[in-house]
Amino acid sequence: MKLWEKIYILTLVIFLVFMNGSLYVIFHMTYKKDVRAEQDKAKNAFYMIESGINRDIKLIEKSTSIAHSRLTAILETYEAYYEKQQIALELWEEKQCIFPSEDIIYQKNYFSKKKEKILIKKENDIKTIIVTKKIDGISGTSYLIIVLRR
């Protein structure tokens, strides 16, 4: 093989290695940016829902003792509104699931020591962003709000 052929092949190999490496880095950075954007969307939706639910829980606690049927009715309204955005809700009181009564999605009925938690769960090639937050009611009852975005 002639010298110019060796130089050509070596240059081609070096170029391909750097091009593939830079494409990988660009795709990886874009992916991370997209995941962060989805997390931010889920967080923003969560804060809107959480503030409304928190306000409603405190209003219900002030007027009467908490009636699970009233909380369920309120959460059904929230879920119907956010259903178009593929957002699901769960509400736990202490260690008991209040909403939904069936199809429990999160399945970990514990209260984290952290006030807020964000998880990304992948199941059957469907990514779900889960945002949880512990809320303390007026009467000392702890609630866990879980918002899932697909």
PDB file of C-alpha atoms in Angstrom:
ATOM      1  CA  MET A   1       0.000   0.000   0.000  1.00  0.00           C
ATOM      2  CA  LYS A   2       1.291   3.406  -0.930  1.00  0.00           C
ATOM      3  CA  LEU A   3       1.991   6.087   1.631  1.00  0.00           C
ATOM      4  CA  TRP A   4      -0.820   8.390   0.449  1.00  0.00           C
ATOM      5  CA  GLU A   5      -3.315   5.505   0.743  1.00  0.00           C
ATOM      6  CA  LYS A   6      -2.220   4.859   4.346  1.00  0.00           C
ATOM      7  CA  ILE A   7      -2.521   8.555   5.186  1.00  0.00           C
ATOM      8  CA  TYR A   8      -5.978   8.689   3.549  1.00  0.00           C
ATOM      9  CA  ILE A   9      -7.278   5.655   5.473  1.00  0.00           C
ATOM     10  CA  LEU A  10      -5.814   6.880   8.769  1.00  0.00           C
ATOM     11  CA  THR A  11      -7.331  10.347   8.243  1.00  0.00           C
ATOM     12  CA  LEU A  12     -10.693   8.786   7.369  1.00  0.00           C
ATOM     13  CA  VAL A  13     -10.666   6.575  10.485  1.00  0.00           C
ATOM     14  CA  ILE A  14      -9.708   9.496  12.764  1.00  0.00           C
ATOM     15  CA  PHE A  15     -12.415  11.673  11.200  1.00  0.00           C
ATOM     16  CA  LEU A  16     -15.082   8.963  11.647  1.00  0.00           C
ATOM     17  CA  VAL A  17     -14.098   8.341  15.274  1.00  0.00           C
ATOM     18  CA  PHE A  18     -14.311  12.045  16.136  1.00  0.00           C
ATOM     19  CA  MET A  19     -17.531  12.547  14.189  1.00  0.00           C
ATOM     20  CA  ASN A  20     -19.253   9.585  15.883  1.00  0.00           C
ATOM     21  CA  GLY A  21     -17.988  10.682  19.292  1.00  0.00           C
ATOM     22  CA  SER A  22     -19.219  14.241  18.834  1.00  0.00           C
ATOM     23  CA  LEU A  23     -22.607  13.007  17.568  1.00  0.00           C
ATOM     24  CA  TYR A  24     -22.917  10.816  20.659  1.00  0.00           C
ATOM     25  CA  VAL A  25     -22.105  13.758  22.935  1.00  0.00           C
ATOM     26  CA  ILE A  26     -24.626  16.004  21.143  1.00  0.00           C
ATOM     27  CA  PHE A  27     -27.390  13.389  21.312  1.00  0.00           C
ATOM     28  CA  HIS A  28     -26.642  12.692  24.971  1.00  0.00           C
ATOM     29  CA  MET A  29     -26.767  16.395  25.869  1.00  0.00           C
ATOM     30  CA  THR A  30     -30.015  16.831  23.945  1.00  0.00           C
ATOM     31  CA  TYR A  31     -31.545  13.834  25.694  1.00  0.00           C
ATOM     32  CA  LYS A  32     -30.561  15.160  29.130  1.00  0.00           C
ATOM     33  CA  LYS A  33     -32.010  18.570  28.234  1.00  0.00           C
ATOM     34  CA  ASP A  34     -35.296  16.975  27.108  1.00  0.00           C
ATOM     35  CA  VAL A  35     -35.530  14.938  30.319  1.00  0.00           C
ATOM     36  CA  ARG A  36     -34.918  18.073  32.385  1.00  0.00           C
ATOM     37  CA  ALA A  37     -37.611  19.934  30.412  1.00  0.00           C
ATOM     38  CA  GLU A  38     -40.107  17.112  31.037  1.00  0.00           C
ATOM     39  CA  GLN A  39     -39.215  17.108  34.721  1.00  0.00           C
ATOM     40  CA  ASP A  40     -39.784  20.859  34.863  1.00  0.00           C
ATOM     41  CA  LYS A  41     -43.173  20.479  33.161  1.00  0.00           C
ATOM     42  CA  ALA A  42     -44.143  17.768  35.647  1.00  0.00           C
ATOM     43  CA  LYS A  43     -42.903  19.898  38.560  1.00  0.00           C
ATOM     44  CA  ASN A  44     -44.883  22.927  37.394  1.00  0.00           C
ATOM     45  CA  ALA A  45     -48.047  20.867  36.984  1.00  0.00           C
ATOM     46  CA  PHE A  46     -47.372  19.333  40.383  1.00  0.00           C
ATOM     47  CA  TYR A  47     -47.039  22.720  42.091  1.00  0.00           C
ATOM     48  CA  MET A  48     -50.326  23.913  40.580  1.00  0.00           C
ATOM     49  CA  ILE A  49     -52.140  20.738  41.654  1.00  0.00           C
ATOM     50  CA  GLU A  50     -50.460  20.607  45.055  1.00  0.00           C
ATOM     51  CA  SER A  51     -51.343  24.192  45.942  1.00  0.00           C
ATOM     52  CA  GLY A  52     -54.978  23.622  44.977  1.00  0.00           C
ATOM     53  CA  ILE A  53     -55.258  20.339  46.863  1.00  0.00           C
ATOM     54  CA  ASN A  54     -53.460  21.770  49.884  1.00  0.00           C
ATOM     55  CA  ARG A  55     -55.861  24.730  49.933  1.00  0.00           C
ATOM     56  CA  ASP A  56     -58.872  22.411  49.569  1.00  0.00           C
ATOM     57  CA  ILE A  57     -57.680  20.084  52.355  1.00  0.00           C
ATOM     58  CA  LYS A  58     -57.209  23.014  54.731  1.00  0.00           C
ATOM     59  CA  LEU A  59     -60.640  24.417  53.843  1.00  0.00           C
ATOM     60  CA  ILE A  60     -62.290  21.046  54.428  1.00  0.00           C
ATOM     61  CA  GLU A  61     -60.405  20.583  57.720  1.00  0.00           C
ATOM     62  CA  LYS A  62     -61.526  24.022  58.924  1.00  0.00           C
ATOM     63  CA  SER A  63     -65.186  23.479  58.104  1.00  0.00           C
ATOM     64  CA  THR A  64     -65.574  19.864  59.244  1.00  0.00           C
ATOM     65  CA  SER A  65     -63.554  16.829  59.975  1.00  0.00           C
ATOM     66  CA  ILE A  66     -62.073  15.381  56.825  1.00  0.00           C
ATOM     67  CA  ALA A  67     -64.606  13.429  54.849  1.00  0.00           C
ATOM     68  CA  HIS A  68     -62.892  11.117  52.402  1.00  0.00           C
ATOM     69  CA  SER A  69     -65.847  11.355  50.048  1.00  0.00           C
ATOM     70  CA  ARG A  70     -65.350  15.127  49.780  1.00  0.00           C
ATOM     71  CA  LEU A  71     -61.628  14.730  49.131  1.00  0.00           C
ATOM     72  CA  THR A  72     -62.301  12.038  46.537  1.00  0.00           C
ATOM     73  CA  ALA A  73     -64.805  14.286  44.746  1.00  0.00           C
ATOM     74  CA  ILE A  74     -62.292  17.140  44.659  1.00  0.00           C
ATOM     75  CA  LEU A  75     -59.491  14.897  43.401  1.00  0.00           C
ATOM     76  CA  GLU A  76     -61.743  13.445  40.701  1.00  0.00           C
ATOM     77  CA  THR A  77     -62.286  16.998  39.460  1.00  0.00           C
ATOM     78  CA  TYR A  78     -58.538  17.654  39.369  1.00  0.00           C
ATOM     79  CA  GLU A  79     -57.847  14.371  37.612  1.00  0.00           C
ATOM     80  CA  ALA A  80     -60.557  14.951  35.003  1.00  0.00           C
ATOM     81  CA  TYR A  81     -59.064  18.367  34.248  1.00  0.00           C
ATOM     82  CA  TYR A  82     -55.472  17.088  33.937  1.00  0.00           C
ATOM     83  CA  GLU A  83     -56.334  13.838  32.140  1.00  0.00           C
ATOM     84  CA  LYS A  84     -55.713  15.428  28.719  1.00  0.00           C
ATOM     85  CA  GLN A  85     -52.134  16.116  29.783  1.00  0.00           C
ATOM     86  CA  GLN A  86     -51.668  12.469  30.827  1.00  0.00           C
ATOM     87  CA  ILE A  87     -51.397  13.361  34.498  1.00  0.00           C
ATOM     88  CA  ALA A  88     -52.680  11.001  37.196  1.00  0.00           C
ATOM     89  CA  LEU A  89     -53.081  11.673  40.912  1.00  0.00           C
ATOM     90  CA  GLU A  90     -52.869   9.758  44.155  1.00  0.00           C
ATOM     91  CA  LEU A  91     -53.513  10.953  47.680  1.00  0.00           C
ATOM     92  CA  TRP A  92     -52.433   9.065  50.791  1.00  0.00           C
ATOM     93  CA  GLU A  93     -53.451   9.864  54.344  1.00  0.00           C
ATOM     94  CA  GLU A  94     -50.882   8.439  56.708  1.00  0.00           C
ATOM     95  CA  LYS A  95     -50.491   4.890  55.293  1.00  0.00           C
ATOM     96  CA  GLN A  96     -53.920   4.632  53.634  1.00  0.00           C
ATOM     97  CA  CYS A  97     -54.642   5.430  49.992  1.00  0.00           C
ATOM     98  CA  ILE A  98     -57.598   7.808  49.733  1.00  0.00           C
ATOM     99  CA  PHE A  99     -57.542   8.393  45.992  1.00  0.00           C
ATOM    100  CA  PRO A 100     -57.865   6.502  43.695  1.00  0.00           C
ATOM    101  CA  SER A 101     -59.716   3.706  45.417  1.00  0.00           C
ATOM    102  CA  GLU A 102     -58.495   1.218  42.787  1.00  0.00           C
ATOM    103  CA  ASP A 103     -55.630   1.192  40.253  1.00  0.00           C
ATOM    104  CA  ILE A 104     -53.008   2.305  42.726  1.00  0.00           C
ATOM    105  CA  ILE A 105     -50.128   3.416  40.557  1.00  0.00           C
ATOM    106  CA  TYR A 106     -47.349   4.309  42.970  1.00  0.00           C
ATOM    107  CA  GLN A 107     -47.737   1.315  45.297  1.00  0.00           C
ATOM    108  CA  LYS A 108     -45.182   2.527  47.850  1.00  0.00           C
ATOM    109  CA  ASN A 109     -47.289   3.803  50.689  1.00  0.00           C
ATOM    110  CA  TYR A 110     -44.556   5.345  52.757  1.00  0.00           C
ATOM    111  CA  PHE A 111     -43.846   8.896  53.746  1.00  0.00           C
ATOM    112  CA  SER A 112     -40.408  10.008  52.728  1.00  0.00           C
ATOM    113  CA  LYS A 113     -38.285  11.999  55.134  1.00  0.00           C
ATOM    114  CA  LYS A 114     -37.857  14.469  52.301  1.00  0.00           C
ATOM    115  CA  LYS A 115     -40.649  16.915  51.723  1.00  0.00           C
ATOM    116  CA  GLU A 116     -40.467  16.504  47.940  1.00  0.00           C
ATOM    117  CA  LYS A 117     -39.204  13.760  45.651  1.00  0.00           C
ATOM    118  CA  ILE A 118     -38.932  13.357  41.856  1.00  0.00           C
ATOM    119  CA  LEU A 119     -38.536   9.912  40.271  1.00  0.00           C
ATOM    120  CA  ILE A 120     -38.384   8.728  36.687  1.00  0.00           C
ATOM    121  CA  LYS A 121     -39.786   5.244  36.244  1.00  0.00           C
ATOM    122  CA  LYS A 122     -39.573   3.251  33.009  1.00  0.00           C
ATOM    123  CA  GLU A 123     -42.015   0.407  32.542  1.00  0.00           C
ATOM    124  CA  ASN A 124     -42.843  -1.291  29.211  1.00  0.00           C
ATOM    125  CA  ASP A 125     -40.928   1.448  27.324  1.00  0.00           C
ATOM    126  CA  ILE A 126     -43.186   4.101  28.880  1.00  0.00           C
ATOM    127  CA  LYS A 127     -41.434   6.696  31.007  1.00  0.00           C
ATOM    128  CA  THR A 128     -43.356   8.146  33.908  1.00  0.00           C
ATOM    129  CA  ILE A 129     -42.245  11.117  35.977  1.00  0.00           C
ATOM    130  CA  ILE A 130     -43.427  10.816  39.568  1.00  0.00           C
ATOM    131  CA  VAL A 131     -43.453  13.830  41.874  1.00  0.00           C
ATOM    132  CA  THR A 132     -44.361  13.309  45.530  1.00  0.00           C
ATOM    133  CA  LYS A 133     -44.726  15.736  48.398  1.00  0.00           C
ATOM    134  CA  LYS A 134     -45.717  15.399  52.020  1.00  0.00           C
ATOM    135  CA  ILE A 135     -48.297  17.896  53.272  1.00  0.00           C
ATOM    136  CA  ASP A 136     -49.183  18.453  56.887  1.00  0.00           C
ATOM    137  CA  GLY A 137     -52.833  19.244  57.542  1.00  0.00           C
ATOM    138  CA  ILE A 138     -54.134  21.580  60.210  1.00  0.00           C
ATOM    139  CA  SER A 139     -55.222  18.708  62.462  1.00  0.00           C
ATOM    140  CA  GLY A 140     -51.742  17.146  62.385  1.00  0.00           C
ATOM    141  CA  THR A 141     -52.650  14.571  59.741  1.00  0.00           C
ATOM    142  CA  SER A 142     -49.981  13.952  57.115  1.00  0.00           C
ATOM    143  CA  TYR A 143     -50.897  13.584  53.460  1.00  0.00           C
ATOM    144  CA  LEU A 144     -48.798  12.434  50.562  1.00  0.00           C
ATOM    145  CA  ILE A 145     -49.680  13.843  47.148  1.00  0.00           C
ATOM    146  CA  ILE A 146     -48.387  11.916  44.146  1.00  0.00           C
ATOM    147  CA  VAL A 147     -48.572  13.291  40.616  1.00  0.00           C
ATOM    148  CA  LEU A 148     -47.634  11.014  37.729  1.00  0.00           C
ATOM    149  CA  ARG A 149     -46.924  12.361  34.243  1.00  0.00           C
ATOM    150  CA  ARG A 150     -46.558  10.021  31.296  1.00  0.00           C
TER     151      ARG A 150
END
